[in-house]
Amino acid sequence: MFLGIEIGGTKLQLGLGRGDGAIASLWRGNVDRAAGGEGIRRQIVAAVPELLARAGTDRSHLRGVGIGFGGPTDDATQSVIKSHHVAGWNGFPLAAWVTDLVGVPAVVCNDADTAGLGEALYGAGKGLSPVFYITVGTGIGGGLIIDGEIYRCDGKGATEIGHLL
């Protein structure tokens, strides 16, 4: 099983799946902006065991975690650069924190990029290249997927269309 986490400016979602694009179990919550990044991290700590219990599984069955974060992230450090919507994320080592929490490797990437990758691999863009994905929510973001890979170019936010660094 794989754990997916989406952290946005107004909602938090955690999902479990087998890696085939289907969601086996889903947990959703609202973000309390006043509680900041620490509040969202507390929600994740509480949601993980609840989600695993709903799915009838435990942490020993997890193979990895993918995190889509609503803001710019740093691929090299697997950290959040900043959130334009919720305080308490600047420079936070999110992938390492989640790895410590659940005991399996985690990766973090911008949420528009991860959503675009999901659409390219399993959704409306399956079998197509390139796929350009736009998300409109608390913020606006974009992701470009070429041949099943997130296009990175030479820097952070190469295909962002909304909030930048």
Short mmCIF file of C-alpha atoms in Angstrom, two decimals:
data_model
loop_
_atom_site.label_atom_id
_atom_site.label_comp_id
_atom_site.label_asym_id
_atom_site.label_seq_id
_atom_site.Cartn_x
_atom_site.Cartn_y
_atom_site.Cartn_z
CA MET A 1 0.00 0.00 0.00
CA PHE A 2 1.00 3.57 -0.62
CA LEU A 3 -0.07 6.63 1.35
CA GLY A 4 -0.86 9.85 -0.47
CA ILE A 5 -1.15 13.17 1.35
CA GLU A 6 -2.47 16.40 -0.14
CA ILE A 7 -1.90 19.55 1.89
CA GLY A 8 -3.76 22.60 0.63
CA GLY A 9 -4.71 25.99 1.94
CA THR A 10 -8.22 24.94 2.97
CA LYS A 11 -8.27 21.12 2.96
CA LEU A 12 -6.15 18.14 3.90
CA GLN A 13 -6.60 14.72 2.30
CA LEU A 14 -4.94 11.39 2.95
CA GLY A 15 -5.53 8.36 0.77
CA LEU A 16 -4.37 4.78 0.55
CA GLY A 17 -3.88 2.87 -2.68
CA ARG A 18 -2.04 -0.04 -4.24
CA GLY A 19 -0.22 2.07 -6.83
CA ASP A 20 -2.66 1.37 -9.65
CA GLY A 21 -4.49 4.72 -9.50
CA ALA A 22 -7.44 3.44 -7.44
CA ILE A 23 -8.07 4.82 -3.96
CA ALA A 24 -8.70 2.11 -1.36
CA SER A 25 -9.49 4.48 1.52
CA LEU A 26 -9.74 8.26 1.91
CA TRP A 27 -9.62 10.69 4.84
CA ARG A 28 -10.55 14.36 4.40
CA GLY A 29 -10.35 17.30 6.76
CA ASN A 30 -10.51 21.08 6.74
CA VAL A 31 -7.42 23.15 7.38
CA ASP A 32 -7.55 25.57 10.31
CA ARG A 33 -5.32 28.37 9.00
CA ALA A 34 -5.06 29.91 12.46
CA ALA A 35 -3.41 26.70 13.74
CA GLY A 36 -0.74 27.02 11.03
CA GLY A 37 1.52 24.27 9.78
CA GLU A 38 1.74 22.76 13.26
CA GLY A 39 -2.03 22.30 13.30
CA ILE A 40 -1.94 20.49 9.95
CA ARG A 41 0.87 18.26 11.18
CA ARG A 42 -1.23 17.36 14.25
CA GLN A 43 -4.10 16.46 11.90
CA ILE A 44 -1.81 14.18 9.89
CA VAL A 45 -0.56 12.45 13.06
CA ALA A 46 -4.18 11.73 14.04
CA ALA A 47 -5.42 10.87 10.53
CA VAL A 48 -2.82 8.23 9.61
CA PRO A 49 -3.91 5.58 12.15
CA GLU A 50 -7.58 6.37 11.49
CA LEU A 51 -7.12 5.91 7.74
CA LEU A 52 -5.19 2.67 8.20
CA ALA A 53 -7.90 1.33 10.52
CA ARG A 54 -10.63 2.21 8.00
CA ALA A 55 -8.72 0.26 5.36
CA GLY A 56 -8.19 -2.70 7.69
CA THR A 57 -4.42 -2.50 7.41
CA ASP A 58 -1.45 -1.26 9.43
CA ARG A 59 1.82 0.60 8.87
CA SER A 60 3.71 -2.62 8.13
CA HIS A 61 1.90 -2.78 4.76
CA LEU A 62 2.98 0.72 3.69
CA ARG A 63 5.68 0.87 1.00
CA GLY A 64 5.99 4.63 0.52
CA VAL A 65 4.35 8.05 0.84
CA GLY A 66 3.78 10.71 -1.79
CA ILE A 67 2.95 14.23 -0.63
CA GLY A 68 1.45 16.97 -2.77
CA PHE A 69 1.96 20.34 -1.10
CA GLY A 70 0.03 23.49 -2.02
CA GLY A 71 3.05 25.70 -2.52
CA PRO A 72 6.62 25.63 -3.76
CA THR A 73 8.77 22.70 -2.67
CA ASP A 74 12.47 21.92 -3.02
CA ASP A 75 13.24 18.64 -4.80
CA ALA A 76 16.83 18.52 -3.54
CA THR A 77 16.00 18.85 0.16
CA GLN A 78 12.48 17.38 -0.03
CA SER A 79 11.33 20.39 1.98
CA VAL A 80 8.61 23.00 1.73
CA ILE A 81 9.94 26.33 0.55
CA LYS A 82 6.89 28.23 1.77
CA SER A 83 3.11 28.29 1.86
CA HIS A 84 1.31 31.31 0.49
CA HIS A 85 -1.77 30.39 2.53
CA VAL A 86 -0.78 28.86 5.87
CA ALA A 87 2.00 30.06 8.18
CA GLY A 88 4.52 27.68 9.73
CA TRP A 89 5.87 25.87 6.65
CA ASN A 90 8.88 27.93 5.54
CA GLY A 91 11.84 25.58 5.06
CA PHE A 92 10.05 22.68 6.77
CA PRO A 93 11.58 19.23 5.99
CA LEU A 94 8.19 17.65 5.23
CA ALA A 95 9.34 14.41 3.57
CA ALA A 96 11.73 13.62 6.44
CA TRP A 97 9.03 14.41 9.00
CA VAL A 98 6.52 12.07 7.30
CA THR A 99 9.19 9.36 6.93
CA ASP A 100 9.81 9.56 10.69
CA LEU A 101 6.06 9.47 11.34
CA VAL A 102 5.16 6.41 9.28
CA GLY A 103 8.50 4.58 8.98
CA VAL A 104 8.70 4.39 5.16
CA PRO A 105 10.28 6.66 2.53
CA ALA A 106 8.34 9.80 1.63
CA VAL A 107 8.67 12.33 -1.18
CA VAL A 108 7.17 15.81 -1.46
CA CYS A 109 6.32 17.80 -4.56
CA ASN A 110 4.05 20.69 -5.49
CA ASP A 111 0.39 19.59 -5.51
CA ALA A 112 -0.33 20.76 -9.07
CA ASP A 113 2.63 18.71 -10.32
CA THR A 114 1.49 15.59 -8.46
CA ALA A 115 -2.12 16.01 -9.60
CA GLY A 116 -0.93 16.44 -13.17
CA LEU A 117 1.17 13.30 -12.91
CA GLY A 118 -1.85 11.39 -11.60
CA GLU A 119 -3.98 12.57 -14.53
CA ALA A 120 -1.23 11.70 -17.02
CA LEU A 121 -0.73 8.20 -15.62
CA TYR A 122 -4.27 7.20 -14.60
CA GLY A 123 -6.79 9.85 -15.62
CA ALA A 124 -7.93 11.98 -18.54
CA GLY A 125 -4.37 12.35 -19.84
CA LYS A 126 -3.49 8.65 -19.83
CA GLY A 127 -1.52 7.79 -22.95
CA LEU A 128 -1.00 11.44 -23.90
CA SER A 129 2.11 13.59 -23.87
CA PRO A 130 2.49 16.36 -23.04
CA VAL A 131 -0.18 16.91 -20.41
CA PHE A 132 -0.55 20.37 -18.88
CA TYR A 133 -2.57 20.41 -15.66
CA ILE A 134 -4.13 23.48 -14.04
CA THR A 135 -5.54 23.53 -10.53
CA VAL A 136 -7.76 26.29 -9.20
CA GLY A 137 -8.45 26.15 -5.48
CA THR A 138 -7.19 28.27 -2.64
CA GLY A 139 -4.38 29.10 -5.06
CA ILE A 140 -3.73 28.57 -8.76
CA GLY A 141 -1.10 26.15 -9.97
CA GLY A 142 0.09 24.27 -13.00
CA GLY A 143 2.12 21.21 -13.84
CA LEU A 144 3.58 19.94 -17.09
CA ILE A 145 3.98 16.20 -17.61
CA ILE A 146 6.08 14.97 -20.54
CA ASP A 147 6.38 11.26 -21.28
CA GLY A 148 5.07 10.37 -17.81
CA GLU A 149 7.55 12.60 -15.95
CA ILE A 150 7.04 15.93 -14.20
CA TYR A 151 8.86 18.56 -16.25
CA ARG A 152 11.38 20.36 -14.04
CA CYS A 153 13.46 22.45 -16.46
CA ASP A 154 16.27 24.32 -14.70
CA GLY A 155 14.61 25.38 -11.51
CA LYS A 156 11.85 25.34 -8.98
CA GLY A 157 8.41 26.19 -10.29
CA ALA A 158 9.38 25.76 -13.96
CA THR A 159 5.76 25.49 -15.13
CA GLU A 160 3.96 27.31 -12.33
CA ILE A 161 1.26 29.68 -13.48
CA GLY A 162 0.07 30.92 -10.09
CA HIS A 163 1.99 31.70 -6.92
CA LEU A 164 5.74 31.57 -7.33
CA LEU A 165 8.61 31.87 -4.88
#
